[in-house]
Amino acid sequence: MKKNVLYAIILLSALFAGCKKFVTPEPTDRYSESTAFKSEANATLYANSFYPILNYYGLFGGAYLGGNMYTDGLTDIMKTGGSTIGSNGAVANLYATNPSLITTDQNSLDIWTNGYYYIRLINEFLQGLNNSKLDNTVKTRLTAEARFFRGYLYFLLIRNHGSVILITEPTTASLPRSTKDKCWDLVAADLDFAAQNLPDKRTAAEAGRLTSGAAYGMKSRAMLYAERWQSSLDAAAKIISRIDGMYALNADYSKAFRSYVSGNKESILEFNYNYPQLVHNYDAIASPGGDDAFFEYGGDVEPTQELIELYEKAGGGTVDWSNWHSTSVTTTPPWGTLEPRFQATVLYNGAAWKGRMIQAYSGGKDGWVSYPPAGGTNKGATVTGYYLKKYLDETHSDLVNTRSSQTMVEIRLAEVILNYAEAAYHLSKSTESAIAVNTIRSRAGLPSFNATGAALLVQIKKERTIELAGEGHHYWDLRRWKDAETTLTGLKVHGIKVNMLGSSYSYDYIICDDAQRQFLKKMYAFPILSSELVNNTNCTQIENW
Amino acid sequence: MRKSKLFVHLWKQMLFLIVCVIQFSIATAQTEVISGKVTGNDGNPLTGASVQLKGSKKGTITDANGAFVFKTSISQGNFIISMSGYKSQEVIIKAGMFANIILQEDAKDLQDVVVVGYGTQKKTSLLGSISTVKASDITKVPSTNLSQALVGKLPGLITRQSSGLPGSDDVDLYVRGFSSLNSNSPLILVDGVERSFNNLDPSEIESVTILKDAASASVYGVRGATGVILVTTKRGKEGKPTFVYSGSVTSSSNTRMPQYLNGEEFVEWYNYADEINGRNHTFPDAVVNKITNGDPDGIYGNTNWVNKLLKPSTLTSQHNLSVNGGNQNVKYFCSLGYLNQDGIVKGVSYSRYNLRTNLDATITKDFSISLDVSANTADAKSPQISNFSGNGNTVSINLMNQIMVAHPYLNPISVDGMYLTSSLQSGNNPLAARDLSGYNNNDNTGLQNSLALNYKAPFLKGLSFKVIGSYDKNFYHTKSFYKPYTLATIDPTQGSSSTNETAAPYGTVAILSESYTQSSRWTLQEYIRYGRDFNKHTVGALVVAEQSSYKYSGLGASAQNFDLTDLDQFGFAKENPDRPYGSSGTTNRIGWVGRLNYVFDNRYLAEFSGRVDASTNFPENNRFGFFPSASVGWRISNEEFFSKLHSPINDLKLTASYGILGNDVTGGSYEYLRFMTLTTRPVANIGGINVNGLLPTSYPNTELTWEKARTANIGLTAELWKGLLGIEFNGFYKVTTDILTSVSNVYPPSVGGFFPTTVNSGKVDNRGFELVVRHRNQIGKFNHIVVGSISWAHNRILNMDQSAGIPEYLRLIGRAMGLKIGLVAEGLFSTDIEAKALPVVNTSAKAGDIRYKDLNGDGKITYEQDVTVIGRSSLPELNYSFAYEAGYKNFEASFLIQGAAICDNALMGWYDGIGWDDTQFTRAFYGGNTPKYLVENAWSPTNTSGKYPRLDNQWRPNNNWASSMWIVNGAYVRLKNVQVAYNFSKWKSKPGAFSVKVYLAAMNVVTLSSFKYLDPEAPNVSNGYYPQQKTLSAGVRLSF
């Protein structure tokens, strides 16, 4: 009987047995965070989720105005085709002429919600990674990747608002905005950490992942906005020191926008697409209307006569456009004589394209319509007489059914060199600055330019406008330079209307805007949206809003 | 005892059992025969009464006829005859003489032991608020599933049956109504283990108990807040094997169904609707003529689709064979059941097999085991285009809807064999949908096994140990095959006689879908029990540790496009557009139960119980909870002063209890974890290869906790005039706090969505009472029982997430749950001028359209601005029943009247929490045919006193809004059951006799309610549903 008692006791001892593990089962139909940091491969998969940031905020993404390529349309150098919301970059036209569309409730240039969504994901990732048992080198490498993206996002947010709320770990707290300095400090720290801990070069299998060059390049750009000239210069110098070994300007400007993988050593940070799963719409949006049989799409972003007239002749020398500042001119404009960057950036009537000639006249295959177009959409026709060529894939034949997959180069060496030039100028290093500008000119087959002082700055800005036209920089550069009011307010952009007269053409200098462009001083810092202020009483509105 | 010896002993017992089952009994080598019969004072034989020689362990148990035979070596002895519920008797029985013993009923209630959480308790010392129904009441009228058998029999159980579909005709059960904004379903335990009882055979059930207050349910801790239902299956009783066969045949038909227009009436009303709304007749005279006088082409006709497709009645058969018996060492109950139920629509059927063996064996003096093994398998079939699943009615193409709206002016099939339909409104032909659309099959199989080991500690009297392990496994399989078919469509508006071949409106591609899910649950319970009397003190203590683990996994796939549709296998499909899907999950629970009982002198009673629970639904910091309760009772009738009063009250007990219970329902499992999802599309191209990303998709809600329900209960139990009148009263007040409610728009975008979507912020209270009055009497050979009961429960929302700026008439806080929102209808416009002058929803309103109340007084009727509460919840606040049972000699008769009140039904489709939509019960000619009441009672220039809006066959924009026009009182009273029976058992009085009972029974015989066209329990979203069934059964019960 004593044994029976023993059995009973043993049996019942389970009453008090430990159970913590038992009531902590792992879900079996979903992945939880513990899976995410189980191995380097898993954590890398997690970090992959941040790469769409490059796409979304890049030229082919939709962060601003429904399409980032439309931001140039807010400036003097481009015009978008549509005039009614929902058509062909119309928002850019509306925003260009009516600044009152930017309110504290609605702003198509605002990225606050999406930006902070990604910042939250990154902060969660960093926290989880830090607490994980992964190897330190893996942690450092992945932290560097994540912090690049965080630094990039904060840079974009600060570019918009001047100063923002700094959140570096997951929180539900309502926090105030930090000072401008603190904000830029965080961007600098994140990009520095990334630059110092990312590999300089990626293997073929890893091509497309961030490199230290990407971080230096981004820092040189961001620090221009911070007006921390030395930081910008230093970061640009790191890249420039790698010229020839790793990076080089592409001798052919028209190929400067191709992938690093295909041999374009000018590309420093890029996002690659792959048909049919990873695609974008750029060709369908920007191509001349004659490229697709339906004659309904394209021509969304069109260079203005203002941009055309910035270009020099091939080999150097200015062009006198005064002959074409009138109507019914029968002489063909000197398009064919302009420098290679024009030829690579602009499609004009008669330009060779996809084995045909561009017909940018009323009734032509590509067409022309006056702005604002009837029905609100230009249906692929041009309103300025020009089409944007840069970044279009000339081999892309079926725009209607096949989406685009050409690479988007976020940072290329030419930009970094121009960053260097600008930073050097502000550090009173005129010589270095001029050398940098002339490097860019020389690739375009243009003679060196010698200037100092204000003239040098004017030249740097002009060179930058030309070099980076159509790449989504110009609107932000104008704001950064505080040139937006003087350049834009009161402006109506121009174009050249081509008229077909039997077998010849006549040319009219036309105004393409239906109203004057406007830029208000307070737009140098966009307002904080009311959805934030309503639920976050610690956050104050930007001055003047 | 050595181990080997124990096994030998066990083996012997098993052998004994087998022999026992085969031979019914075994003879022993004794010479003297003691025999007799035990009956109760009502003359009925008592089965299972104990006959024991005083001072020894020798004895036996009476059989099904109350008889006992006993071989012994002595010729005469003092025997103790005892049975639960009866006063024990000591009699001298001589060998060779047949003794007739009559046991007197104990003055106390017959049902003196009731099932409570983790055990049983004497009813006299019960403190909690519970209700019980016994086997005899469950099977009195054949019902296809257990939940139906409970309606009206358990005070405090609020019921609602919204479908009569075979296999889905179970009743929604709520203990004391609603007390949470989330799930209000009670915890259901079968033999102490969480199990569904939907597939059990009602014949294998011994009792069903509901635990209503915190004192009785606190042992279920974090899961007890919404009440607990305990189902106990039958066990073997000592005695000769008793075989019981019960079988019944049931004919069922719809309780209610609105009457629809026939072909002639349809075109007449339809054209009339055109006429009064200024349009030309839709049906040309030529067509009307063909419908009235016959169509030589065989297309137009006069079809009653309801009669064509719904059988006037259909048959259900049920059979159950069981055997139970045993000796003092081994007892057994084995049961085999079969149910076959046909639907009122051809192709709808449900069948079920049940098998159960419950064994109890005493291995040694102190050690016994119980082994329960049961299995069931059920198979439900319906035509593919039926979408009856669940309530089914939410899908507008469900077959019942098609039958109701089918075009009555068409013949079902053309002369050349095509299924006819009309291009006017919906293009369906329910006959084709029924016969050609393929099938939906669901089958599931469940295995439920438990082994219990009991050990009485020999070293301390009153101490015992018990371990129960159980393992259940369920398999679910669904298979659905949609076969496309074609219809011949005619355009009646052109008077055309030629048809177009058109595809059925459900697609032209055959689709096969199949899924398998299996689930398993193991439960381990370990008990330490102590109970003992010390003079006037009775103490009891219980400690239970419980662990359970539930796992499920499933796999499903679908494929489409078959060249041949004769075989339903994936291999013959040409396309697999969707990937197969899988799912799996685990829920583990652990809990410790403690209970202390104390009774002093049968006068003062106290009980403390509590449970520590861990639920994997909550984060580690909130995982463990403690749920205590306390209750006290005073049996006043046992006080000395009380007996001096000489009142007619024999027994009077007052109880009070208070406790805290939990509800661990969350929006999903593991809400405290940060979940990651692999993107379905690539996020980047790395090294030429598209890569996917892993993305966090949820906020890890680490603050999540259970809902807490605090319940106070007072009870009174009284018995007067020696059982002639019994009264039970319970009143309760319950406050549920920390109810999970969803939050949105309170966090700034800068937190990036890093916030909980649900928080524990809701608060609801619920109050009510249950009153049961019983009368039982015996006058000579006539005995009868009358039981009346009434349950009332009323809830209020005390707090929920509702915007502060909402107007008072829309504020839900302070109101009951489940209210219906809509415009207030104030009758119909009597003239066009009135319609022009008063506020309307749509300016097209004319005479006969609905006049709404302009609540905010802005001169317009806008839905968002002018809606308010227009109806109560569909779940009744008040349930009542009246049961009557009488016996005279061999006759038995009983009936049950059951009803509900304080509830409303909506005729417009009311989707709880979403909104509303028109249905064919609110809009004439919506989708086709229309109920007669909608056109006959509609306003028209010739019927300006019509109750329903202006007759039209088009959408009238002013009228089809959710409004009080379509709210009907949901109160009803039903003659739920009637049964008459005759017992042939008294034909023979010798041992081993045969007893036969035959009966006739009916269910849902008569229903009274204010809206007479639909069943009062019809679901809120009623596009045509499978109504509750009215049944008539004939049954027989043989026992030998």
XYZ file of N, CA, C and O in Angstrom, chain A residues 59 68-81 92-93 96 253 282 299-311 341-342 345-347 382-390 412 461-478 481 483-484 486-489 491-496 512-513 517:
328
model
N 12.813 58.314 -58.810
C 12.202 58.996 -59.948
C 10.940 58.289 -60.450
O 9.992 58.933 -60.877
N 6.892 60.918 -58.989
C 7.991 61.823 -58.631
C 8.575 62.535 -59.847
O 9.188 63.585 -59.722
N 8.393 61.945 -61.059
C 8.928 62.589 -62.258
C 8.213 63.907 -62.540
O 8.703 64.738 -63.286
N 7.036 64.089 -61.900
C 6.280 65.321 -62.151
C 6.834 66.515 -61.386
O 6.446 67.646 -61.648
N 7.726 66.290 -60.395
C 8.159 67.444 -59.584
C 8.914 68.457 -60.428
O 8.842 69.649 -60.168
N 9.629 67.998 -61.471
C 10.294 68.958 -62.361
C 9.264 69.874 -63.023
O 9.567 71.007 -63.389
N 8.043 69.360 -63.151
C 6.968 70.148 -63.761
C 6.515 71.308 -62.903
O 5.756 72.158 -63.347
N 6.946 71.349 -61.627
C 6.646 72.482 -60.758
C 7.581 73.641 -61.047
O 7.425 74.725 -60.504
N 8.623 73.382 -61.874
C 9.676 74.374 -62.063
C 9.606 74.990 -63.446
O 8.668 74.755 -64.209
N 10.645 75.740 -63.779
C 10.724 76.410 -65.076
C 11.133 75.477 -66.200
O 10.940 75.788 -67.358
N 11.719 74.303 -65.869
C 12.321 73.507 -66.945
C 11.404 72.447 -67.541
O 11.711 71.869 -68.567
N 10.290 72.159 -66.862
C 9.387 71.135 -67.385
C 7.951 71.603 -67.225
O 7.633 72.448 -66.395
N 7.084 70.966 -68.036
C 5.654 71.231 -67.992
C 4.974 69.870 -68.114
O 5.400 69.039 -68.921
N 3.948 69.653 -67.291
C 3.234 68.382 -67.441
C 2.025 68.599 -68.328
O 1.558 69.734 -68.504
N 1.507 67.520 -68.883
C 0.535 67.641 -69.963
C -0.893 67.888 -69.554
O -1.621 68.590 -70.237
N 0.788 68.572 -60.884
C 1.964 69.439 -60.937
C 1.593 70.797 -61.527
O 2.002 71.841 -61.013
N 0.794 70.788 -62.593
C 0.363 72.070 -63.183
C -0.444 72.894 -62.196
O -0.277 74.099 -62.079
N 1.788 74.171 -59.511
C 2.758 75.163 -59.983
C 2.146 76.557 -60.006
O 2.824 77.541 -59.749
N 27.106 60.480 -72.320
C 26.104 60.977 -71.370
C 24.795 60.209 -71.500
O 24.119 59.927 -70.516
N 7.301 54.165 -66.288
C 7.873 55.418 -66.782
C 7.697 55.604 -68.287
O 7.330 56.685 -68.747
N 3.730 61.511 -72.919
C 3.901 62.952 -72.967
C 3.545 63.656 -71.678
O 3.139 64.811 -71.684
N 3.683 62.981 -70.548
C 3.285 63.587 -69.282
C 4.239 64.685 -68.841
O 3.826 65.639 -68.209
N 5.546 64.510 -69.095
C 6.537 65.480 -68.630
C 7.273 66.004 -69.861
O 7.890 65.235 -70.586
N 7.171 67.283 -70.084
C 7.704 67.832 -71.330
C 8.663 68.988 -71.038
O 8.315 69.905 -70.291
N 9.863 68.953 -71.636
C 10.805 70.064 -71.434
C 10.215 71.368 -71.980
O 9.452 71.359 -72.939
N 10.556 72.469 -71.334
C 10.086 73.787 -71.776
C 11.169 74.459 -72.618
O 12.335 74.051 -72.620
N 10.769 75.495 -73.330
C 11.738 76.264 -74.098
C 12.789 76.869 -73.169
O 13.941 77.011 -73.537
N 12.384 77.156 -71.900
C 13.327 77.693 -70.918
C 14.494 76.735 -70.716
O 15.654 77.155 -70.622
N 14.212 75.434 -70.643
C 15.297 74.456 -70.490
C 16.136 74.407 -71.772
O 17.373 74.441 -71.721
N 15.453 74.340 -72.910
C 16.179 74.191 -74.178
C 17.220 75.302 -74.331
O 18.341 75.073 -74.761
N 16.810 76.501 -73.927
C 17.692 77.641 -74.154
C 18.875 77.688 -73.199
O 19.773 78.518 -73.348
N 18.887 76.792 -72.202
C 20.062 76.717 -71.312
C 21.229 75.986 -71.983
O 22.382 76.176 -71.636
N 20.905 75.127 -72.950
C 21.948 74.296 -73.558
C 22.849 75.104 -74.468
O 22.394 76.015 -75.169
N 24.141 66.549 -74.231
C 23.191 66.365 -73.134
C 21.779 66.750 -73.579
O 20.795 66.166 -73.147
N 21.677 67.727 -74.490
C 20.370 68.068 -75.043
C 19.841 66.907 -75.872
O 18.687 66.498 -75.741
N 18.479 64.321 -73.752
C 17.433 64.686 -72.801
C 16.115 65.037 -73.481
O 15.050 64.812 -72.926
N 16.183 65.574 -74.682
C 14.978 66.149 -75.294
C 14.693 65.500 -76.651
O 15.593 65.267 -77.447
N 13.408 65.203 -76.879
C 12.947 64.784 -78.200
C 12.184 65.953 -78.811
O 11.295 66.523 -78.184
N 2.186 66.672 -77.143
C 2.991 67.610 -76.362
C 2.305 68.970 -76.314
O 1.609 69.354 -77.252
N 2.490 69.689 -75.223
C 1.967 71.055 -75.136
C 3.093 72.069 -75.307
O 2.834 73.236 -75.565
N 4.361 71.608 -75.165
C 5.494 72.540 -75.299
C 6.196 72.381 -76.643
O 7.028 73.200 -77.015
N 5.855 71.298 -77.356
C 6.578 71.008 -78.590
C 7.718 70.020 -78.383
O 8.359 69.589 -79.334
N 7.964 69.642 -77.131
C 9.075 68.737 -76.819
C 8.585 67.550 -75.991
O 7.558 67.615 -75.323
N 9.368 66.498 -76.049
C 9.157 65.354 -75.148
C 10.433 65.097 -74.383
O 11.532 65.406 -74.867
N 10.289 64.544 -73.207
C 11.465 64.197 -72.399
C 11.993 62.836 -72.857
O 11.243 61.880 -72.977
N 13.291 62.795 -73.141
C 13.882 61.558 -73.663
C 14.653 60.787 -72.599
O 14.714 59.560 -72.619
N 15.256 61.567 -71.675
C 16.118 60.949 -70.664
C 15.356 59.837 -69.931
O 14.183 60.024 -69.579
N 24.176 59.271 -59.232
C 25.247 58.976 -60.176
C 26.407 59.940 -59.910
O 26.246 60.982 -59.281
N 24.983 76.254 -60.644
C 23.540 76.000 -60.642
C 23.046 75.658 -62.043
O 22.232 74.757 -62.223
N 23.550 76.383 -63.045
C 23.122 76.143 -64.420
C 23.546 74.739 -64.875
O 22.781 73.993 -65.478
N 24.778 74.408 -64.543
C 25.317 73.109 -64.947
C 24.527 71.977 -64.289
O 24.223 70.960 -64.901
N 24.169 72.238 -63.052
C 23.412 71.228 -62.302
C 22.007 71.069 -62.899
O 21.516 69.960 -63.050
N 21.406 72.209 -63.262
C 20.065 72.170 -63.853
C 20.083 71.377 -65.158
O 19.220 70.528 -65.394
N 21.081 71.636 -65.966
C 21.181 70.935 -67.252
C 21.498 69.456 -67.039
O 20.840 68.574 -67.580
N 22.515 69.220 -66.250
C 23.008 67.854 -66.074
C 21.923 66.942 -65.496
O 21.770 65.804 -65.913
N 21.172 67.487 -64.528
C 20.212 66.635 -63.807
C 18.768 66.871 -64.252
O 17.837 66.402 -63.605
N 18.567 67.555 -65.364
C 17.202 67.854 -65.825
C 16.415 66.569 -66.027
O 16.916 65.588 -66.572
N 15.204 66.587 -65.569
C 14.345 65.410 -65.746
C 14.633 64.283 -64.780
O 14.073 63.196 -64.903
N 15.520 64.533 -63.802
C 15.828 63.476 -62.840
C 15.194 63.746 -61.475
O 15.496 63.083 -60.485
N 14.298 64.750 -61.400
C 13.562 64.978 -60.162
C 14.302 65.772 -59.109
O 13.920 65.769 -57.954
N 15.391 66.481 -59.500
C 16.159 67.245 -58.516
C 15.784 68.717 -58.478
O 15.960 69.371 -57.465
N 15.318 69.235 -59.627
C 15.334 70.678 -59.803
C 14.423 71.424 -58.833
O 14.780 72.465 -58.290
N 13.218 70.875 -58.574
C 12.301 71.565 -57.671
C 12.927 71.699 -56.287
O 12.879 72.750 -55.653
N 13.542 70.621 -55.835
C 14.121 70.626 -54.492
C 15.367 71.507 -54.438
O 15.622 72.167 -53.429
N 16.123 71.526 -55.572
C 17.290 72.403 -55.631
C 16.865 73.875 -55.567
O 17.470 74.670 -54.858
N 15.792 74.218 -56.299
C 15.313 75.605 -56.273
C 14.915 76.010 -54.862
O 15.166 77.144 -54.432
N 18.164 76.367 -52.829
C 18.902 77.599 -53.167
C 18.127 78.845 -52.773
O 18.607 79.957 -52.892
N 15.892 79.972 -54.475
C 15.713 80.645 -55.771
C 14.296 80.456 -56.304
O 13.964 80.948 -57.381
N 13.490 79.712 -55.574
C 12.194 79.323 -56.135
C 11.300 80.524 -56.386
O 10.669 80.631 -57.442
N 12.106 83.717 -56.904
C 12.561 84.579 -57.998
C 12.460 83.873 -59.338
O 12.117 84.486 -60.349
N 12.723 82.606 -59.369
C 12.682 81.883 -60.634
C 11.257 81.657 -61.099
O 10.962 81.715 -62.285
N 10.366 81.344 -60.150
C 9.062 80.829 -60.541
C 7.941 81.853 -60.497
O 7.089 81.868 -61.385
N 7.904 82.659 -59.454
C 6.741 83.529 -59.308
C 6.615 84.479 -60.489
O 7.563 85.176 -60.847
N 6.183 83.540 -63.553
C 6.620 82.918 -64.799
C 5.484 82.177 -65.506
O 4.645 81.549 -64.871
N 5.469 82.311 -66.854
C 4.686 81.406 -67.670
C 5.664 80.737 -68.613
O 6.362 81.430 -69.356
N 5.732 79.424 -68.589
C 6.762 78.758 -69.400
C 6.375 78.777 -70.870
O 5.212 78.923 -71.234
N 7.411 78.606 -71.697
C 7.218 78.693 -73.145
C 7.511 77.393 -73.857
O 8.141 76.498 -73.299
N 7.035 77.325 -75.082
C 7.348 76.181 -75.929
C 7.393 76.636 -77.364
O 7.230 77.815 -77.669
N 7.636 75.700 -78.241
C 7.612 76.033 -79.666
C 6.592 75.134 -80.345
O 6.685 73.904 -80.276
N 2.922 78.361 -72.648
C 2.265 77.079 -72.380
C 1.455 77.075 -71.103
O 0.667 76.146 -70.866
N 1.686 78.032 -70.211
C 0.926 78.054 -68.957
C -0.326 78.888 -69.131
O -0.318 79.915 -69.831
N 3.057 81.052 -62.796
C 3.539 80.149 -61.733
C 3.752 80.969 -60.465
O 4.037 82.161 -60.514
